[in-house]
Amino acid sequence: MKNIIKSFLLIGGGIMILTSCQKFERPGLGEYPSDKPVTPSTPLRFYVPFDSTKLEAKQINIRFGDEISGRPSFFVDKAISYDQGVSGTAYKGADGVAVRYLDANDMKSATSFTVAFWMKQSVAEAAGRTQFVFSFVDETYSWAKSAMFMMVEHATATDATVKVTIMDQWLEFAGDNKLKKPMFDGNWHHWAMTYDQATSKLSYYFDGVNVSAPAAATDVKKSGAPRGALDFSKASSLVIGGYNRQGGAPAASDDWMKSFAGSIDQFRMYNKVLTIAEIKELFEGKK
């Protein structure tokens, strides 16, 4: 009889322990990026509006999640915040930090592309800074450790130096060919750039209008010849609002490489070349 009573007591105690354990709250799975591959069904492969409407969006890495995969960003530094965007809310950057994503879904398989987003920053915020807007991390490149990035510097209210690298090649609006657009007048502006493997050329669009660009900013080459199809196959994570190291990814340590302290909204990556009409639609629709 004593053995039976002991058994009941042990079972009851076990149930109480299990019940009490269930009262502890655990972070939801949605709070962490998953490494499960995601292949989108449309040319829009990666899209962050920075204003998720999920109930959990009070957590900023969920608010900043990718709409295509449903995955959040990595946890962000407390200096990063959000403010009023061109549509909904937007990423608000800070010095020395950026937001990082596990990947850009299957953008690493893209051989042509379009990257489009809205940006806002004043001259006072931008002056004297070489700021990185985004970086597609790839550790196979010895210095840059990036398959593609975009940076801006020497900003005034009417022009700026803009530099893009693709697979270790620099493509630049610099010197006498600075981009003569008011990127840093404190207002929201739409930026898009496309790469067409058929022509091996980059094209740029500011507020929905094609920008005249020098060959130094357009002609993508490999060993002096037109590059053709891109190879991003070894690219990994994506950093928005800075360079690799501001997002916690492997990077060069040069101290001139600053994060983007302005605001970014509606960040999109496509695995195709958008038409002028499609880019104009993004601008006019504040997408």
Coordinates of C-alpha atoms in Angstrom, one line a residue:
M1 CA 0.0 0.0 0.0
K2 CA 2.9 2.4 0.9
N3 CA 4.4 1.7 -2.5
I4 CA 1.1 2.7 -4.2
I5 CA 0.9 5.9 -2.3
K6 CA 4.5 6.8 -3.1
S7 CA 3.8 6.2 -6.8
F8 CA 0.8 8.5 -6.7
L9 CA 2.8 11.2 -5.0
L10 CA 5.6 10.9 -7.5
I11 CA 3.2 11.1 -10.5
G12 CA 1.4 14.1 -8.9
G13 CA 4.7 15.9 -8.2
G14 CA 5.7 15.3 -11.8
I15 CA 2.5 16.8 -13.1
M16 CA 2.9 19.8 -10.8
I17 CA 6.4 20.4 -12.1
L18 CA 5.4 20.1 -15.8
T19 CA 2.4 22.5 -15.1
S20 CA 4.6 25.0 -13.4
C21 CA 7.2 24.9 -16.2
Q22 CA 4.5 25.7 -18.7
K23 CA 4.0 29.1 -17.0
F24 CA 7.4 30.3 -18.0
E25 CA 7.2 32.5 -21.2
R26 CA 9.5 31.6 -24.0
P27 CA 10.3 33.9 -27.0
G28 CA 8.1 33.1 -30.0
L29 CA 9.8 31.4 -32.9
G30 CA 9.0 34.4 -35.1
E31 CA 11.5 36.5 -33.2
Y32 CA 14.5 34.8 -34.7
P33 CA 15.6 34.4 -38.3
S34 CA 15.3 30.9 -39.7
D35 CA 17.8 29.4 -42.1
K36 CA 15.2 27.6 -44.1
P37 CA 15.6 28.6 -47.8
V38 CA 12.9 30.8 -49.2
T39 CA 12.2 31.0 -52.9
P40 CA 9.7 33.8 -53.7
S41 CA 7.1 33.3 -56.4
T42 CA 7.4 36.7 -58.1
P43 CA 10.4 38.8 -59.3
L44 CA 10.2 40.8 -56.0
R45 CA 12.6 38.6 -53.9
F46 CA 13.1 40.7 -50.8
Y47 CA 11.0 43.5 -49.4
V48 CA 11.1 45.4 -46.1
P49 CA 8.5 48.2 -45.6
F50 CA 9.7 48.8 -42.0
D51 CA 6.1 48.9 -40.8
S52 CA 4.9 45.4 -40.2
T53 CA 1.3 45.3 -38.9
K54 CA 1.8 42.1 -36.9
L55 CA 0.8 42.3 -33.3
E56 CA 4.4 41.4 -32.4
A57 CA 5.7 44.4 -34.4
K58 CA 6.3 46.4 -31.2
Q59 CA 9.5 44.4 -31.2
I60 CA 11.6 46.3 -33.7
N61 CA 13.3 43.4 -35.5
I62 CA 9.8 42.1 -36.3
R63 CA 8.6 45.5 -37.5
F64 CA 11.7 45.5 -39.7
G65 CA 11.0 42.0 -41.1
D66 CA 11.1 40.8 -44.7
E67 CA 7.5 40.7 -46.1
I68 CA 8.4 38.0 -48.6
S69 CA 9.6 35.3 -46.2
G70 CA 7.9 36.6 -43.1
R71 CA 11.3 36.5 -41.3
P72 CA 12.4 39.2 -38.9
S73 CA 15.8 40.9 -39.0
F74 CA 18.4 40.0 -36.4
F75 CA 17.9 41.9 -33.1
V76 CA 18.8 45.5 -33.7
D77 CA 20.9 47.9 -31.6
K78 CA 18.9 50.1 -29.3
A79 CA 20.2 53.2 -31.1
I80 CA 18.2 52.2 -34.2
S81 CA 14.5 53.4 -34.2
Y82 CA 11.7 54.2 -36.6
D83 CA 9.9 57.3 -37.6
Q84 CA 7.3 58.5 -40.0
G85 CA 8.1 57.1 -43.5
V86 CA 7.0 57.9 -47.0
S87 CA 4.4 55.2 -46.3
G88 CA 3.8 54.0 -42.8
T89 CA 6.9 54.0 -40.7
A90 CA 10.6 53.9 -41.8
Y91 CA 14.0 52.8 -40.5
K92 CA 15.8 55.6 -38.7
G93 CA 19.5 55.0 -38.5
A94 CA 22.2 56.0 -36.1
D95 CA 26.0 56.3 -36.0
G96 CA 27.9 53.0 -35.9
V97 CA 24.9 50.6 -36.3
A98 CA 22.8 49.0 -39.0
V99 CA 20.1 46.3 -39.4
R100 CA 21.2 42.9 -40.7
Y101 CA 19.2 40.1 -42.3
L102 CA 20.0 36.4 -42.5
D103 CA 19.9 36.6 -46.3
A104 CA 18.0 38.2 -49.1
N105 CA 16.0 35.0 -49.8
D106 CA 17.3 33.7 -53.1
M107 CA 18.7 37.0 -54.5
K108 CA 22.1 35.2 -54.6
S109 CA 20.8 33.5 -57.7
A110 CA 20.0 36.7 -59.5
T111 CA 22.0 37.5 -62.7
S112 CA 20.2 40.8 -63.3
F113 CA 18.6 42.9 -60.6
T114 CA 16.8 46.0 -59.5
V115 CA 17.3 47.6 -56.0
A116 CA 14.8 50.3 -55.0
F117 CA 14.1 52.3 -51.8
W118 CA 13.2 55.6 -50.4
M119 CA 15.8 57.7 -48.4
K120 CA 15.7 60.9 -46.4
Q121 CA 18.6 62.8 -44.8
S122 CA 19.6 66.4 -44.2
V123 CA 22.9 67.9 -45.3
A124 CA 23.7 68.5 -41.6
E125 CA 23.3 64.8 -40.9
A126 CA 25.3 63.7 -44.0
A127 CA 28.1 66.3 -44.1
G128 CA 31.6 65.0 -43.8
R129 CA 30.5 61.3 -43.7
T130 CA 31.1 58.5 -46.1
Q131 CA 27.9 56.6 -45.5
F132 CA 26.9 53.1 -46.6
V133 CA 23.3 52.6 -47.5
F134 CA 23.4 48.8 -47.9
S135 CA 25.7 45.8 -48.4
F136 CA 25.2 42.3 -49.8
V137 CA 27.7 40.4 -47.7
D138 CA 30.2 38.1 -49.4
E139 CA 33.3 37.1 -47.5
T140 CA 35.1 35.8 -50.7
Y141 CA 36.1 39.4 -51.6
S142 CA 39.3 40.1 -49.7
W143 CA 38.8 43.7 -48.8
A144 CA 35.2 44.7 -49.3
K145 CA 33.7 41.3 -48.2
S146 CA 30.6 42.4 -50.1
A147 CA 29.2 41.3 -53.5
M148 CA 27.5 44.7 -53.8
F149 CA 27.2 47.8 -51.8
M150 CA 26.2 51.5 -52.2
M151 CA 27.8 54.4 -50.4
V152 CA 27.3 58.2 -50.5
E153 CA 29.7 61.1 -49.6
H154 CA 30.6 64.7 -50.1
A155 CA 26.9 65.6 -49.8
T156 CA 25.5 69.1 -50.4
A157 CA 21.9 70.2 -50.8
T158 CA 22.2 69.8 -54.6
D159 CA 24.6 67.0 -55.3
A160 CA 26.6 64.1 -53.9
T161 CA 29.2 61.5 -54.7
V162 CA 27.6 58.1 -55.1
K163 CA 29.6 54.9 -55.4
V164 CA 28.4 51.3 -56.0
T165 CA 30.6 48.2 -56.0
I166 CA 29.6 45.0 -57.9
M167 CA 31.9 42.1 -57.4
D168 CA 34.9 44.2 -56.6
Q169 CA 34.4 46.8 -59.3
W170 CA 33.7 50.4 -58.3
L171 CA 31.1 52.3 -60.3
E172 CA 31.0 56.0 -59.5
F173 CA 29.4 59.4 -59.8
A174 CA 32.4 61.3 -58.6
G175 CA 34.5 64.4 -59.2
D176 CA 33.0 66.5 -62.0
N177 CA 30.5 63.7 -62.5
K178 CA 28.9 64.0 -59.0
L179 CA 25.2 63.1 -59.0
K180 CA 23.5 66.4 -59.4
K181 CA 20.4 65.6 -57.4
P182 CA 19.1 66.9 -54.1
M183 CA 19.5 63.6 -52.3
F184 CA 20.2 65.3 -48.9
D185 CA 17.7 68.2 -48.7
G186 CA 15.8 66.6 -45.8
N187 CA 13.0 65.3 -48.0
W188 CA 12.0 61.8 -49.0
H189 CA 13.5 60.8 -52.4
H190 CA 13.2 57.5 -54.3
W191 CA 16.3 55.8 -55.6
A192 CA 16.4 52.8 -57.9
M193 CA 19.2 51.1 -59.8
T194 CA 19.1 48.2 -62.3
Y195 CA 21.6 45.9 -63.8
D196 CA 20.9 44.2 -67.1
Q197 CA 23.0 41.2 -67.9
A198 CA 22.2 41.5 -71.6
T199 CA 23.9 44.9 -71.8
S200 CA 26.3 44.7 -68.7
K201 CA 25.1 48.1 -67.7
L202 CA 23.7 49.8 -64.6
S203 CA 20.9 52.3 -64.9
Y204 CA 19.9 54.8 -62.2
Y205 CA 16.6 56.5 -61.3
F206 CA 16.0 59.4 -59.0
D207 CA 12.4 60.2 -58.1
G208 CA 11.1 58.0 -60.9
V209 CA 13.2 59.6 -63.6
N210 CA 16.2 58.0 -65.4
V211 CA 19.5 59.7 -64.5
S212 CA 22.2 60.5 -67.1
A213 CA 25.3 58.7 -65.9
P214 CA 29.0 58.5 -67.0
A215 CA 30.4 55.2 -68.2
A216 CA 32.4 55.1 -65.0
A217 CA 29.0 54.5 -63.2
T218 CA 27.3 52.3 -65.7
D219 CA 29.7 49.8 -67.5
V220 CA 30.1 46.6 -65.4
K221 CA 33.1 44.6 -66.5
K222 CA 35.1 41.5 -65.9
S223 CA 38.8 41.4 -67.0
G224 CA 38.0 44.4 -69.2
A225 CA 35.1 42.8 -71.0
P226 CA 31.3 43.2 -70.4
R227 CA 30.5 41.1 -67.4
G228 CA 27.1 39.7 -68.5
A229 CA 25.4 37.5 -65.9
L230 CA 26.3 38.3 -62.3
D231 CA 27.4 35.7 -59.9
F232 CA 26.1 36.4 -56.4
S233 CA 26.1 32.7 -55.5
K234 CA 28.4 33.1 -52.5
A235 CA 26.6 36.1 -51.0
S236 CA 25.2 35.6 -47.6
S237 CA 23.6 38.2 -45.2
L238 CA 22.2 41.6 -46.2
V239 CA 22.9 44.8 -44.2
I240 CA 20.7 47.8 -44.6
G241 CA 21.6 51.2 -43.2
G242 CA 25.3 50.6 -43.1
Y243 CA 28.3 48.5 -44.1
N244 CA 29.0 45.0 -43.0
R245 CA 30.6 45.8 -39.6
Q246 CA 27.8 48.1 -38.5
G247 CA 25.5 45.1 -39.0
G248 CA 27.8 42.6 -37.2
A249 CA 29.2 40.9 -40.4
P250 CA 32.8 40.4 -41.4
A251 CA 34.3 43.5 -42.9
A252 CA 37.2 45.8 -43.5
S253 CA 38.0 47.9 -40.4
D254 CA 38.6 51.3 -42.1
D255 CA 37.2 54.0 -39.8
W256 CA 36.0 56.2 -42.6
M257 CA 33.2 53.7 -43.4
K258 CA 30.2 55.1 -41.6
S259 CA 26.6 53.9 -41.2
F260 CA 23.6 55.8 -42.8
A261 CA 22.2 58.0 -40.1
G262 CA 19.2 59.1 -42.1
S263 CA 15.9 57.3 -42.8
I264 CA 15.2 54.4 -45.3
D265 CA 11.8 53.1 -46.3
Q266 CA 10.3 50.5 -48.7
F267 CA 13.5 48.6 -49.5
R268 CA 13.0 46.2 -52.4
M269 CA 15.2 43.8 -54.4
Y270 CA 14.1 42.2 -57.6
N271 CA 15.8 39.5 -59.7
K272 CA 14.9 41.3 -62.9
V273 CA 15.3 44.7 -64.6
L274 CA 12.2 46.8 -63.8
T275 CA 11.0 49.0 -66.7
I276 CA 10.9 52.8 -66.5
A277 CA 7.2 52.6 -66.1
E278 CA 7.5 50.1 -63.2
I279 CA 10.0 52.3 -61.4
K280 CA 7.8 55.4 -62.0
E281 CA 4.9 53.5 -60.5
L282 CA 7.0 52.8 -57.3
F283 CA 7.7 56.5 -57.0
E284 CA 4.2 57.8 -57.7
G285 CA 2.6 55.2 -55.5
K286 CA 5.1 55.8 -52.7
K287 CA 6.0 52.1 -52.7

